[in-house]
Coordinates of N, CA and C in Angstrom, one line a residue:
G243 N 123.0 82.6 126.5 CA 123.0 83.5 127.6 C 124.0 83.1 128.7
R244 N 124.8 82.1 128.4 CA 125.8 81.7 129.5 C 127.1 82.3 129.3
T245 N 127.4 82.9 128.2 CA 128.7 83.5 127.9 C 128.5 85.0 127.7
F246 N 129.1 85.8 128.5 CA 129.0 87.3 128.4 C 130.4 87.8 128.3
R247 N 130.6 88.7 127.3 CA 131.8 89.4 127.3 C 131.6 90.9 126.8
R248 N 132.3 91.8 127.3 CA 132.2 93.2 127.0 C 132.5 93.4 125.5
R249 N 131.6 94.1 124.9 CA 131.8 94.3 123.4 C 132.3 95.7 123.1
A250 N 131.7 96.7 123.8 CA 132.1 98.1 123.5 C 131.6 99.1 124.6
T251 N 132.1 100.2 124.6 CA 131.5 101.3 125.4 C 130.7 102.2 124.4
I252 N 129.4 102.3 124.7 CA 128.6 103.0 123.8 C 128.7 104.5 124.0
A253 N 128.7 105.0 125.2 CA 128.8 106.4 125.4 C 129.4 106.7 126.8
I254 N 130.1 107.8 127.0 CA 130.6 108.2 128.3 C 130.5 109.7 128.4
D255 N 130.5 110.2 129.6 CA 130.6 111.6 129.9 C 131.9 111.9 130.6
P256 N 132.9 112.3 129.8 CA 134.2 112.5 130.4 C 134.2 113.5 131.5
A257 N 133.3 114.5 131.5 CA 133.2 115.5 132.5 C 132.5 115.0 133.8
D258 N 131.9 113.9 133.7 CA 131.1 113.3 134.8 C 130.0 114.2 135.3
R259 N 129.3 114.9 134.4 CA 128.2 115.8 134.7 C 126.8 115.1 134.4
D260 N 126.8 114.2 133.5 CA 125.5 113.6 133.1 C 125.4 112.1 133.5
M261 N 124.2 111.7 133.8 CA 124.0 110.4 134.3 C 124.3 109.3 133.2
M262 N 123.9 109.5 131.9 CA 124.1 108.6 130.9 C 123.4 107.2 131.2
G263 N 122.1 107.2 131.3 CA 121.4 106.0 131.7 C 120.2 105.7 130.8
E264 N 119.5 104.7 131.1 CA 118.4 104.2 130.3 C 118.6 104.1 128.8
P265 N 119.7 103.4 128.4 CA 120.0 103.2 127.0 C 118.9 102.3 126.3
Q266 N 118.6 102.7 125.1 CA 117.7 101.8 124.3 C 118.3 101.6 122.9
L267 N 118.4 100.4 122.5 CA 119.0 100.0 121.3 C 117.9 99.5 120.3
S268 N 118.2 99.8 119.0 CA 117.4 99.2 117.9 C 118.2 99.1 116.7
T269 N 117.8 98.2 115.8 CA 118.4 98.2 114.5 C 117.7 99.3 113.7
T270 N 118.4 99.7 112.7 CA 117.8 100.8 111.8 C 117.5 100.2 110.5
A271 N 116.7 100.9 109.7 CA 116.3 100.4 108.4 C 117.5 100.2 107.4
D272 N 118.6 100.9 107.7 CA 119.8 100.7 106.8 C 120.8 99.8 107.4
G273 N 120.4 99.0 108.4 CA 121.3 97.9 108.9 C 122.2 98.3 110.0
R274 N 122.2 99.5 110.5 CA 123.1 100.0 111.6 C 122.3 99.7 112.9
L275 N 123.0 100.1 114.0 CA 122.4 100.1 115.3 C 122.3 101.6 115.7
V276 N 121.2 101.9 116.4 CA 121.0 103.2 117.0 C 120.8 103.0 118.5
C277 N 121.4 103.9 119.3 CA 121.2 103.9 120.8 C 120.7 105.3 121.2
V278 N 119.6 105.4 121.9 CA 119.1 106.6 122.5 C 119.3 106.5 124.0
I279 N 119.8 107.6 124.6 CA 120.2 107.5 126.0 C 119.7 108.7 126.8
R280 N 119.1 108.5 127.9 CA 118.8 109.5 128.9 C 120.1 110.1 129.4
R281 N 120.1 111.4 129.4 CA 121.4 112.1 129.8 C 121.5 112.6 131.2
T282 N 120.4 112.7 131.9 CA 120.5 113.4 133.2 C 119.5 112.9 134.2
D283 N 119.6 113.3 135.4 CA 118.6 113.0 136.5 C 118.2 114.3 137.2
H284 N 116.9 114.5 137.3 CA 116.3 115.7 138.1 C 116.6 117.0 137.4
V285 N 117.2 117.1 136.2 CA 117.4 118.3 135.5 C 117.0 118.1 134.1
Q286 N 116.3 119.0 133.4 CA 115.9 118.8 132.0 C 117.1 119.0 131.1
K287 N 117.6 118.0 130.4 CA 118.6 118.1 129.5 C 118.2 117.2 128.3
P288 N 118.8 117.5 127.1 CA 118.5 116.6 125.9 C 118.9 115.2 126.1
M289 N 118.2 114.3 125.5 CA 118.7 112.9 125.4 C 119.8 113.0 124.4
C290 N 120.5 111.9 124.3 CA 121.6 111.8 123.3 C 121.4 110.5 122.4
V291 N 122.0 110.6 121.3 CA 121.9 109.5 120.3 C 123.2 109.2 119.7
T292 N 123.4 107.9 119.4 CA 124.7 107.5 118.8 C 124.4 106.3 117.9
W293 N 125.3 106.0 116.9 CA 125.1 104.9 115.9 C 126.3 104.1 115.9
S294 N 126.1 102.8 115.5 CA 127.2 101.9 115.2 C 127.0 101.3 113.8
D295 N 128.1 101.3 113.0 CA 128.1 100.7 111.7 C 128.6 99.3 111.7
D296 N 129.1 98.8 112.8 CA 129.8 97.5 112.9 C 129.3 96.6 113.9
A297 N 127.9 96.5 114.0 CA 127.2 95.6 115.0 C 127.6 95.9 116.4
G298 N 127.9 97.1 116.8 CA 128.1 97.5 118.2 C 129.5 97.4 118.6
Q299 N 130.5 97.2 117.7 CA 131.9 97.1 118.1 C 132.4 98.5 118.4
S300 N 131.9 99.5 117.7 CA 132.3 100.9 117.9 C 131.1 101.8 117.7
W301 N 131.1 103.0 118.3 CA 130.0 103.9 118.3 C 130.4 105.3 117.9
T302 N 129.6 106.1 117.2 CA 129.9 107.5 116.9 C 129.8 108.3 118.2
P303 N 130.4 109.5 118.2 CA 130.2 110.4 119.4 C 128.8 110.7 119.5
V304 N 128.3 110.9 120.7 CA 126.9 111.2 121.0 C 126.5 112.6 120.4
S305 N 125.3 112.7 120.0 CA 124.7 114.0 119.6 C 123.4 114.2 120.4
D306 N 123.1 115.5 120.7 CA 121.9 115.9 121.4 C 120.7 115.5 120.6
L307 N 119.6 115.0 121.3 CA 118.4 114.7 120.7 C 117.3 115.3 121.5
F308 N 116.6 116.2 120.9 CA 115.5 117.0 121.4 C 115.9 117.7 122.7
G309 N 115.0 118.4 123.4 CA 115.4 119.3 124.5 C 115.3 118.6 125.8
F310 N 114.7 117.4 125.9 CA 114.6 116.8 127.2 C 114.2 115.3 126.9
G311 N 114.1 114.5 127.9 CA 113.6 113.2 127.7 C 114.1 112.2 128.7
V312 N 113.2 111.3 129.2 CA 113.5 110.2 130.0 C 113.0 108.9 129.4
W313 N 113.6 107.8 129.8 CA 113.1 106.5 129.5 C 112.8 106.3 128.0
P314 N 113.7 106.6 127.1 CA 113.4 106.5 125.7 C 113.2 105.0 125.3
C315 N 112.3 104.8 124.3 CA 112.1 103.4 123.8 C 112.1 103.6 122.3
V316 N 112.9 102.7 121.6 CA 113.0 102.8 120.2 C 112.6 101.5 119.5
L317 N 111.8 101.6 118.4 CA 111.3 100.4 117.8 C 111.3 100.6 116.3
L318 N 111.9 99.7 115.5 CA 111.8 99.7 114.1 C 110.6 98.9 113.6
L319 N 109.7 99.6 112.9 CA 108.5 98.9 112.4 C 108.8 98.2 111.1
G320 N 107.9 97.3 110.8 CA 108.1 96.5 109.6 C 108.1 97.3 108.3
N321 N 107.5 98.5 108.3 CA 107.5 99.3 107.1 C 108.7 100.2 107.0
G322 N 109.7 100.0 107.9 CA 110.9 100.7 107.9 C 111.0 102.0 108.7
T323 N 109.8 102.4 109.3 CA 109.8 103.6 110.1 C 110.3 103.3 111.5
L324 N 111.2 104.2 112.0 CA 111.7 104.1 113.4 C 110.8 105.0 114.3
V325 N 110.4 104.4 115.4 CA 109.5 105.1 116.4 C 110.3 105.3 117.6
L326 N 110.3 106.5 118.2 CA 110.9 106.8 119.5 C 109.8 107.3 120.4
S327 N 109.7 106.7 121.6 CA 108.8 107.3 122.6 C 109.7 107.7 123.8
Y328 N 109.2 108.8 124.5 CA 110.0 109.3 125.6 C 109.0 110.2 126.4
G329 N 109.5 110.7 127.6 CA 108.6 111.5 128.4 C 109.4 112.5 129.3
R330 N 108.6 113.0 130.1 CA 108.9 114.0 131.2 C 109.6 115.2 130.8
P331 N 108.8 116.3 130.7 CA 107.4 116.3 131.0 C 106.5 115.7 129.9
G332 N 105.4 115.1 130.2 CA 104.5 114.6 129.2 C 105.0 113.2 128.7
V333 N 104.3 112.8 127.6 CA 104.6 111.6 126.9 C 104.6 112.0 125.4
H334 N 105.6 111.6 124.7 CA 105.8 112.0 123.3 C 106.3 110.8 122.5
M335 N 106.0 110.9 121.2 CA 106.5 110.0 120.2 C 107.1 110.8 119.0
A336 N 108.2 110.3 118.5 CA 108.8 110.9 117.3 C 108.9 109.7 116.2
F337 N 108.8 110.1 115.0 CA 108.9 109.1 113.9 C 110.0 109.5 112.9
D338 N 110.8 108.6 112.4 CA 111.7 108.8 111.4 C 111.3 107.8 110.3
A339 N 110.7 108.4 109.2 CA 110.1 107.5 108.1 C 111.2 106.8 107.4
A340 N 112.4 107.3 107.4 CA 113.5 106.6 106.7 C 114.1 105.5 107.6
G341 N 113.8 105.5 108.8 CA 114.2 104.5 109.7 C 115.7 104.5 110.2
T342 N 116.3 105.6 110.0 CA 117.8 105.7 110.4 C 118.0 106.4 111.7
G343 N 117.0 107.1 112.3 CA 117.2 107.8 113.5 C 117.9 109.1 113.4
T344 N 118.0 109.6 112.1 CA 118.7 110.9 111.9 C 117.7 112.0 111.5
R345 N 116.5 111.7 111.1 CA 115.5 112.7 110.7 C 114.2 112.4 111.3
W346 N 114.0 112.9 112.5 CA 112.7 112.8 113.3 C 111.8 113.9 112.8
S347 N 111.1 113.6 111.7 CA 110.3 114.7 111.0 C 108.9 114.7 111.5
S348 N 108.4 113.7 112.2 CA 107.0 113.7 112.7 C 107.0 113.5 114.2
H349 N 106.2 114.3 114.9 CA 106.2 114.2 116.4 C 104.7 114.2 116.8
E350 N 104.4 113.4 117.8 CA 103.1 113.4 118.4 C 103.2 113.5 119.9
T351 N 102.3 114.2 120.5 CA 102.2 114.3 122.0 C 101.0 113.6 122.5
L352 N 101.2 112.7 123.4 CA 100.0 112.0 124.0 C 99.6 112.7 125.3
I353 N 100.5 113.2 126.1 CA 100.2 114.0 127.3 C 101.2 115.2 127.2
E354 N 100.6 116.4 127.3 CA 101.4 117.6 127.1 C 102.5 117.8 128.2
G355 N 102.1 117.6 129.5 CA 103.1 117.8 130.5 C 103.4 119.3 130.8
D356 N 104.1 119.5 131.9 CA 104.4 120.9 132.3 C 105.9 121.0 132.7
H357 N 106.7 121.8 132.1 CA 108.1 121.9 132.4 C 108.3 122.4 133.9
A358 N 107.4 123.1 134.5 CA 107.5 123.6 135.8 C 107.2 122.5 136.9
A359 N 106.3 121.5 136.5 CA 106.0 120.4 137.4 C 106.0 119.2 136.6
I360 N 107.2 118.7 136.4 CA 107.5 117.6 135.4 C 106.8 116.3 135.7
T361 N 106.5 116.0 136.9 CA 105.9 114.7 137.3 C 104.4 114.9 137.7
R362 N 103.8 116.0 137.3 CA 102.4 116.2 137.7 C 101.4 115.3 136.9
H363 N 101.7 115.2 135.6 CA 100.8 114.5 134.7 C 101.1 113.0 134.4
T364 N 102.4 112.7 134.5 CA 102.9 111.3 134.2 C 104.3 111.2 134.7
C365 N 104.7 109.9 134.9 CA 106.2 109.7 135.2 C 107.0 109.9 133.9
G366 N 106.4 109.7 132.8 CA 107.1 109.9 131.5 C 107.7 108.7 130.9
Y367 N 107.7 107.6 131.7 CA 108.3 106.3 131.2 C 107.3 105.7 130.2
T368 N 107.9 105.1 129.1 CA 107.1 104.5 128.1 C 107.6 103.2 127.7
S369 N 106.8 102.4 127.0 CA 107.2 101.1 126.4 C 106.5 100.9 125.1
L370 N 107.2 100.4 124.1 CA 106.7 100.1 122.8 C 106.8 98.6 122.5
T371 N 105.8 98.1 121.8 CA 105.9 96.7 121.3 C 105.1 96.6 120.0
P372 N 105.5 95.8 119.1 CA 104.7 95.6 117.9 C 103.9 94.3 118.0
P373 N 102.6 94.3 117.9 CA 101.8 93.1 117.9 C 101.8 92.3 116.7
G374 N 102.5 92.8 115.6 CA 102.7 92.0 114.4 C 101.6 92.2 113.3
D375 N 100.8 93.3 113.5 CA 99.8 93.5 112.5 C 100.0 94.9 111.8
G376 N 101.2 95.4 111.7 CA 101.5 96.7 111.1 C 101.2 97.8 112.0
S377 N 100.9 97.6 113.3 CA 100.7 98.6 114.2 C 101.7 98.4 115.4
F378 N 101.7 99.3 116.4 CA 102.4 99.1 117.6 C 101.6 99.6 118.8
L379 N 102.0 99.1 119.9 CA 101.4 99.5 121.2 C 102.3 100.4 121.9
I380 N 101.8 101.5 122.6 CA 102.6 102.3 123.5 C 101.9 102.2 124.8
A381 N 102.7 101.9 125.9 CA 102.2 101.9 127.2 C 102.8 103.1 128.0
Y382 N 102.0 103.8 128.8 CA 102.5 105.0 129.5 C 101.6 105.2 130.7
S383 N 102.0 106.1 131.6 CA 101.2 106.4 132.8 C 100.5 107.8 132.6
D384 N 99.3 107.9 133.2 CA 98.5 109.1 133.2 C 98.1 109.3 134.6
F385 N 98.7 110.3 135.3 CA 98.4 110.6 136.7 C 97.1 111.3 136.9
L386 N 96.4 111.8 135.8 CA 95.2 112.6 135.9 C 94.0 111.9 135.2
Y387 N 94.2 110.6 135.0 CA 93.1 109.8 134.4 C 91.9 109.8 135.2
R388 N 90.7 109.8 134.5 CA 89.4 109.8 135.2 C 88.9 108.4 135.3
N389 N 88.6 107.9 136.4 CA 88.0 106.6 136.5 C 86.5 106.6 136.2
S390 N 85.8 105.5 136.3 CA 84.4 105.4 135.9 C 83.5 106.4 136.7
K391 N 83.9 106.8 137.9 CA 83.2 107.8 138.7 C 83.6 109.2 138.4
G392 N 84.5 109.4 137.4 CA 85.0 110.7 137.1 C 86.0 111.3 138.0
E393 N 86.6 110.4 138.9 CA 87.6 110.9 139.9 C 89.0 110.7 139.2
P394 N 89.9 111.7 139.5 CA 91.2 111.5 139.0 C 92.0 110.5 139.7
C395 N 92.7 109.7 139.0 CA 93.5 108.6 139.6 C 94.7 108.3 138.7
K396 N 95.7 107.6 139.2 CA 96.9 107.2 138.4 C 96.5 105.9 137.7
A397 N 96.9 105.9 136.4 CA 96.6 104.7 135.6 C 97.8 104.5 134.6
I398 N 97.9 103.2 134.2 CA 98.8 102.8 133.1 C 97.9 102.5 132.0
L399 N 98.1 103.2 130.8 CA 97.3 103.0 129.7 C 98.1 102.5 128.5
T400 N 97.4 101.9 127.5 CA 98.0 101.5 126.3 C 97.2 102.1 125.2
R401 N 97.9 102.4 124.1 CA 97.3 102.9 122.9 C 97.8 102.1 121.7
R402 N 96.9 101.7 120.8 CA 97.4 101.1 119.6 C 97.5 102.2 118.5
V403 N 98.7 102.2 117.9 CA 99.0 103.2 116.9 C 99.1 102.4 115.6
Q404 N 98.3 102.7 114.6 CA 98.4 102.0 113.3 C 99.6 102.4 112.6
G405 N 100.4 101.5 112.1 CA 101.6 101.7 111.4 C 101.4 102.1 110.0
S406 N 100.6 103.2 109.8 CA 100.3 103.6 108.4 C 101.4 104.5 107.8
R407 N 102.3 104.9 108.6 CA 103.4 105.7 108.0 C 104.3 104.8 107.2
S408 N 104.7 105.2 106.0 CA 105.6 104.4 105.2 C 106.7 105.1 104.7
R409 N 107.7 104.4 104.2 CA 108.9 105.1 103.7 C 108.7 105.8 102.4

């Protein structure tokens, strides 16, 4: 951690219209790197995704990923499945069973959200971690959570997702 040097530029917006923030890196099941990036601020735009075949020395041109998304989090599970969580509006997960980040064939919604009021239900920020037992944990906010008295309040929740999906 004492020596840092610039390795590569992952993505740029030559027109300077998109924020290009909140990058998340993961290895893929086929040995590449994938980076999912939030593309904008305060306007709903697709996230973007790019890949590197040479350990991050160079990157493919970005491609659109889904119709919206903030704070993406990417995790390669031990069974080779790649998991992507993202939000706003709502909280969502996508799964690529092949683990390459190219075929997100399975999608799950934890909080539906509302495109007209994107921060009403959640901030949409997520976090993923594998506890090492073939599952993973997702952490996210729920602004309409009901406390023990039944009153709505803001809360940070975790869910354990069993890693039963396989290649």
